[in-house]
């Protein structure tokens, strides 16, 4: 990388941290419990969400998250992955009647000509 601009201060800090950690622990492995925390989808929370959704299936995820003290994303994961619940809305459409068939055929023939 002869033409790349290197941030030597950042590089030196990283190297010094690695050397210090190796001197302390004789290893470069991370400590247990360091890093991102585990997901909060515990069986108790999942069951709590299931009960609340059984009571009122029209509850929004935002409102549900406030009730169970979880994030919106965690509630969404519980609903989709653990409870296999997906959002949907009923759509009202017109019902086709037997009298509609000739009109549809007539329109199709007109359109094709």
mmCIF file of C-alpha atoms in Angstrom, residues 5-63:
data_model
loop_
_atom_site.group_PDB
_atom_site.id
_atom_site.type_symbol
_atom_site.label_atom_id
_atom_site.label_comp_id
_atom_site.label_asym_id
_atom_site.label_seq_id
_atom_site.Cartn_x
_atom_site.Cartn_y
_atom_site.Cartn_z
ATOM 1 C CA UNK A 5 -2.603 7.420 3.336
ATOM 2 C CA UNK A 6 -2.299 5.677 6.683
ATOM 3 C CA UNK A 7 -3.523 7.108 9.971
ATOM 4 C CA UNK A 8 -0.455 6.181 12.005
ATOM 5 C CA UNK A 9 -1.884 7.522 15.260
ATOM 6 C CA UNK A 10 -4.846 5.156 15.005
ATOM 7 C CA UNK A 11 -2.558 2.302 13.966
ATOM 8 C CA UNK A 12 -0.216 2.930 16.920
ATOM 9 C CA UNK A 13 -3.115 3.071 19.386
ATOM 10 C CA UNK A 14 -4.454 -0.246 18.121
ATOM 11 C CA UNK A 15 -1.018 -1.857 18.255
ATOM 12 C CA UNK A 16 -0.366 -0.523 21.774
ATOM 13 C CA UNK A 17 -3.733 -1.878 22.946
ATOM 14 C CA UNK A 18 -2.927 -5.311 21.509
ATOM 15 C CA UNK A 19 0.516 -5.363 23.134
ATOM 16 C CA UNK A 20 -0.914 -4.292 26.513
ATOM 17 C CA UNK A 21 -3.634 -6.939 26.353
ATOM 18 C CA UNK A 22 -1.114 -9.623 25.426
ATOM 19 C CA UNK A 23 1.122 -8.632 28.361
ATOM 20 C CA UNK A 24 -1.835 -8.786 30.777
ATOM 21 C CA UNK A 25 -3.532 -11.960 29.569
ATOM 22 C CA UNK A 26 -0.963 -13.712 27.325
ATOM 23 C CA UNK A 27 -3.709 -13.816 24.726
ATOM 24 C CA UNK A 28 -5.380 -11.569 22.179
ATOM 25 C CA UNK A 29 -8.807 -13.149 22.660
ATOM 26 C CA UNK A 30 -11.591 -10.849 23.779
ATOM 27 C CA UNK A 31 -12.837 -10.962 27.345
ATOM 28 C CA UNK A 32 -16.046 -12.834 28.082
ATOM 29 C CA UNK A 33 -19.036 -10.536 28.068
ATOM 30 C CA UNK A 34 -17.399 -7.922 25.899
ATOM 31 C CA UNK A 35 -19.023 -6.765 22.709
ATOM 32 C CA UNK A 36 -22.640 -6.470 21.721
ATOM 33 C CA UNK A 37 -25.192 -7.722 24.234
ATOM 34 C CA UNK A 38 -27.289 -10.773 23.497
ATOM 35 C CA UNK A 39 -30.771 -10.560 22.092
ATOM 36 C CA UNK A 40 -33.499 -9.958 24.679
ATOM 37 C CA UNK A 41 -35.837 -12.604 23.248
ATOM 38 C CA UNK A 42 -36.165 -14.751 26.356
ATOM 39 C CA UNK A 43 -38.911 -17.389 26.710
ATOM 40 C CA UNK A 44 -40.605 -15.262 29.395
ATOM 41 C CA UNK A 45 -40.701 -12.172 27.166
ATOM 42 C CA UNK A 46 -41.963 -14.240 24.223
ATOM 43 C CA UNK A 47 -44.768 -15.674 26.341
ATOM 44 C CA UNK A 48 -45.631 -12.201 27.642
ATOM 45 C CA UNK A 49 -45.871 -10.886 24.066
ATOM 46 C CA UNK A 50 -48.001 -13.904 23.085
ATOM 47 C CA UNK A 51 -50.461 -13.243 25.925
ATOM 48 C CA UNK A 52 -50.753 -9.553 25.076
ATOM 49 C CA UNK A 53 -51.344 -10.323 21.398
ATOM 50 C CA UNK A 54 -53.962 -12.958 22.297
ATOM 51 C CA UNK A 55 -55.779 -10.372 24.408
ATOM 52 C CA UNK A 56 -55.728 -7.715 21.681
ATOM 53 C CA UNK A 57 -54.429 -8.810 18.260
ATOM 54 C CA UNK A 58 -54.894 -5.285 16.872
ATOM 55 C CA UNK A 59 -52.197 -3.849 19.156
ATOM 56 C CA UNK A 60 -49.494 -1.978 17.260
ATOM 57 C CA UNK A 61 -45.880 -3.045 17.647
ATOM 58 C CA UNK A 62 -45.015 0.392 19.014
ATOM 59 C CA UNK A 63 -47.648 0.097 21.759
#
